[in-house]
Every structure is written in C-alpha cells, then in structure tokens.
Amino acid sequence: MMVKHDEKKEVSPLMRDYRGDWRIMGQEGYLMNKHLIHRRFDRGICRDDFLQCEFCWDSLDDKMCYFEPNKQYWVCEACFREFLPYFHWTVEEDK
C-alpha cells in the first residue's frame, strides 16, 4: 500500500510574506536596494561596536559576510542568501 505524503511547496522569496519573521524589524527602510561588499568581518570599521548580523544577531567575528559601506551595516551569509530576492541587493567582492 502506498502512503501519500503531503508535499510542501517551496514559496518563492519574492512571494514570501516576511511580516511574521522575527528577523525583519524595519530593515527595508535602510537596506532595501543597497550595494553590499562581500568581505571578512572587520571590527576596525564596525559602527558603535555592533558585532552582529543586522537580521539574526549572529556574531560575525572572523566570518565572511556582506557589508553596506555607507552606514556600515553587516549581514551574515545565511541571511544574505535568504533575503537577497526580497531586498534586491547588488554585490561586489572586496578588493
């Protein structure tokens, strides 16, 4: 006898409703459509000793992440991958 499992359809990030996601706390106002630089976290250029991802608050010490240079916001790689389609970021590699 075959058992039919309920299949979950993956929702496109463009169609996903992020309003219930605890990591989204108004970042649309300052990170939407921004240009980010992919680089290793640098405590020396970090604003106000904020050492966490702007979304999940994961510690970024000695990790590759994404940096918004004008206001100095940092995004971890996991949050970057998940939110890229929603925030429409452009990226360049660190020189």
PDB file of C-alpha atoms in Angstrom:
ATOM      1  CA  MET A   1       0.000   0.000   0.000  1.00  0.00           C
ATOM      2  CA  MET A   2       1.355   3.433  -0.990  1.00  0.00           C
ATOM      3  CA  VAL A   3       1.190   6.211   1.532  1.00  0.00           C
ATOM      4  CA  LYS A   4       0.836   9.662   0.071  1.00  0.00           C
ATOM      5  CA  HIS A   5       2.786  12.288   1.962  1.00  0.00           C
ATOM      6  CA  ASP A   6       1.750  15.904   1.984  1.00  0.00           C
ATOM      7  CA  GLU A   7       4.230  17.761  -0.150  1.00  0.00           C
ATOM      8  CA  LYS A   8       5.212  21.232   0.932  1.00  0.00           C
ATOM      9  CA  LYS A   9       5.592  23.630  -1.929  1.00  0.00           C
ATOM     10  CA  GLU A  10       8.533  25.965  -1.582  1.00  0.00           C
ATOM     11  CA  VAL A  11       7.472  29.560  -1.705  1.00  0.00           C
ATOM     12  CA  SER A  12       9.494  31.960  -3.820  1.00  0.00           C
ATOM     13  CA  PRO A  13      11.259  34.569  -1.635  1.00  0.00           C
ATOM     14  CA  LEU A  14       9.638  37.226  -3.801  1.00  0.00           C
ATOM     15  CA  MET A  15       6.220  35.903  -2.831  1.00  0.00           C
ATOM     16  CA  ARG A  16       7.042  35.067   0.771  1.00  0.00           C
ATOM     17  CA  ASP A  17       5.437  37.178   3.458  1.00  0.00           C
ATOM     18  CA  TYR A  18       8.235  38.260   5.789  1.00  0.00           C
ATOM     19  CA  ARG A  19       5.951  40.214   8.152  1.00  0.00           C
ATOM     20  CA  GLY A  20       5.917  37.366  10.677  1.00  0.00           C
ATOM     21  CA  ASP A  21       9.674  36.748  10.514  1.00  0.00           C
ATOM     22  CA  TRP A  22      11.315  37.870  13.761  1.00  0.00           C
ATOM     23  CA  ARG A  23      14.439  38.923  11.838  1.00  0.00           C
ATOM     24  CA  ILE A  24      12.612  41.586   9.828  1.00  0.00           C
ATOM     25  CA  MET A  25      12.439  44.675  12.025  1.00  0.00           C
ATOM     26  CA  GLY A  26      12.256  47.602   9.622  1.00  0.00           C
ATOM     27  CA  GLN A  27      15.477  46.945   7.687  1.00  0.00           C
ATOM     28  CA  GLU A  28      13.540  47.709   4.489  1.00  0.00           C
ATOM     29  CA  GLY A  29      13.896  51.374   5.387  1.00  0.00           C
ATOM     30  CA  TYR A  30      17.688  51.329   5.308  1.00  0.00           C
ATOM     31  CA  LEU A  31      18.828  48.160   3.458  1.00  0.00           C
ATOM     32  CA  MET A  32      16.432  47.878   0.502  1.00  0.00           C
ATOM     33  CA  ASN A  33      18.192  48.065  -2.911  1.00  0.00           C
ATOM     34  CA  LYS A  34      21.626  48.704  -1.356  1.00  0.00           C
ATOM     35  CA  HIS A  35      25.037  47.846  -2.733  1.00  0.00           C
ATOM     36  CA  LEU A  36      26.901  45.411  -0.434  1.00  0.00           C
ATOM     37  CA  ILE A  37      30.519  44.307  -0.341  1.00  0.00           C
ATOM     38  CA  HIS A  38      31.317  40.637   0.317  1.00  0.00           C
ATOM     39  CA  ARG A  39      34.228  40.628   2.750  1.00  0.00           C
ATOM     40  CA  ARG A  40      35.550  39.261   6.014  1.00  0.00           C
ATOM     41  CA  PHE A  41      34.087  40.991   9.059  1.00  0.00           C
ATOM     42  CA  ASP A  42      36.356  43.805  10.244  1.00  0.00           C
ATOM     43  CA  ARG A  43      35.887  45.001  13.809  1.00  0.00           C
ATOM     44  CA  GLY A  44      38.024  48.051  12.979  1.00  0.00           C
ATOM     45  CA  ILE A  45      35.369  49.566  10.696  1.00  0.00           C
ATOM     46  CA  CYS A  46      32.362  48.416  12.701  1.00  0.00           C
ATOM     47  CA  ARG A  47      29.977  51.173  13.848  1.00  0.00           C
ATOM     48  CA  ASP A  48      29.331  51.538  17.569  1.00  0.00           C
ATOM     49  CA  ASP A  49      30.845  48.125  18.341  1.00  0.00           C
ATOM     50  CA  PHE A  50      27.834  46.408  16.742  1.00  0.00           C
ATOM     51  CA  LEU A  51      29.322  42.989  16.053  1.00  0.00           C
ATOM     52  CA  GLN A  52      26.232  41.084  14.898  1.00  0.00           C
ATOM     53  CA  CYS A  53      24.259  40.451  11.742  1.00  0.00           C
ATOM     54  CA  GLU A  54      21.656  43.155  11.151  1.00  0.00           C
ATOM     55  CA  PHE A  55      18.970  40.451  10.869  1.00  0.00           C
ATOM     56  CA  CYS A  56      19.677  37.439  13.099  1.00  0.00           C
ATOM     57  CA  TRP A  57      22.187  38.995  15.513  1.00  0.00           C
ATOM     58  CA  ASP A  58      24.658  36.167  14.886  1.00  0.00           C
ATOM     59  CA  SER A  59      28.215  37.058  15.907  1.00  0.00           C
ATOM     60  CA  LEU A  60      30.301  37.914  12.842  1.00  0.00           C
ATOM     61  CA  ASP A  61      33.833  37.706  14.258  1.00  0.00           C
ATOM     62  CA  ASP A  62      36.193  36.159  11.702  1.00  0.00           C
ATOM     63  CA  LYS A  63      33.387  35.310   9.244  1.00  0.00           C
ATOM     64  CA  MET A  64      32.740  36.227   5.640  1.00  0.00           C
ATOM     65  CA  CYS A  65      29.674  38.454   5.389  1.00  0.00           C
ATOM     66  CA  TYR A  66      28.151  41.347   3.464  1.00  0.00           C
ATOM     67  CA  PHE A  67      28.877  44.966   4.334  1.00  0.00           C
ATOM     68  CA  GLU A  68      26.905  48.111   3.492  1.00  0.00           C
ATOM     69  CA  PRO A  69      29.689  50.723   3.435  1.00  0.00           C
ATOM     70  CA  ASN A  70      27.719  53.980   3.774  1.00  0.00           C
ATOM     71  CA  LYS A  71      26.048  53.228   7.107  1.00  0.00           C
ATOM     72  CA  GLN A  72      28.237  50.232   7.993  1.00  0.00           C
ATOM     73  CA  TYR A  73      25.576  47.531   8.317  1.00  0.00           C
ATOM     74  CA  TRP A  74      26.638  43.868   8.279  1.00  0.00           C
ATOM     75  CA  VAL A  75      24.629  40.869   7.036  1.00  0.00           C
ATOM     76  CA  CYS A  76      25.695  37.245   7.628  1.00  0.00           C
ATOM     77  CA  GLU A  77      25.884  34.892   4.655  1.00  0.00           C
ATOM     78  CA  ALA A  78      22.795  32.884   5.688  1.00  0.00           C
ATOM     79  CA  CYS A  79      20.562  35.962   5.990  1.00  0.00           C
ATOM     80  CA  PHE A  80      22.027  37.396   2.796  1.00  0.00           C
ATOM     81  CA  ARG A  81      21.080  34.267   0.841  1.00  0.00           C
ATOM     82  CA  GLU A  82      17.580  34.188   2.280  1.00  0.00           C
ATOM     83  CA  PHE A  83      16.757  37.878   1.927  1.00  0.00           C
ATOM     84  CA  LEU A  84      18.580  38.723  -1.336  1.00  0.00           C
ATOM     85  CA  PRO A  85      15.483  38.290  -3.548  1.00  0.00           C
ATOM     86  CA  TYR A  86      13.425  40.469  -1.208  1.00  0.00           C
ATOM     87  CA  PHE A  87      15.955  43.273  -0.630  1.00  0.00           C
ATOM     88  CA  HIS A  88      17.321  43.380  -4.221  1.00  0.00           C
ATOM     89  CA  TRP A  89      20.949  43.870  -3.186  1.00  0.00           C
ATOM     90  CA  THR A  90      23.825  44.240  -5.609  1.00  0.00           C
ATOM     91  CA  VAL A  91      27.185  42.828  -4.542  1.00  0.00           C
ATOM     92  CA  GLU A  92      30.860  43.243  -5.248  1.00  0.00           C
ATOM     93  CA  GLU A  93      33.760  41.243  -3.879  1.00  0.00           C
ATOM     94  CA  ASP A  94      36.177  43.043  -1.573  1.00  0.00           C
ATOM     95  CA  LYS A  95      39.321  44.183  -3.349  1.00  0.00           C
TER      96      LYS A  95
END
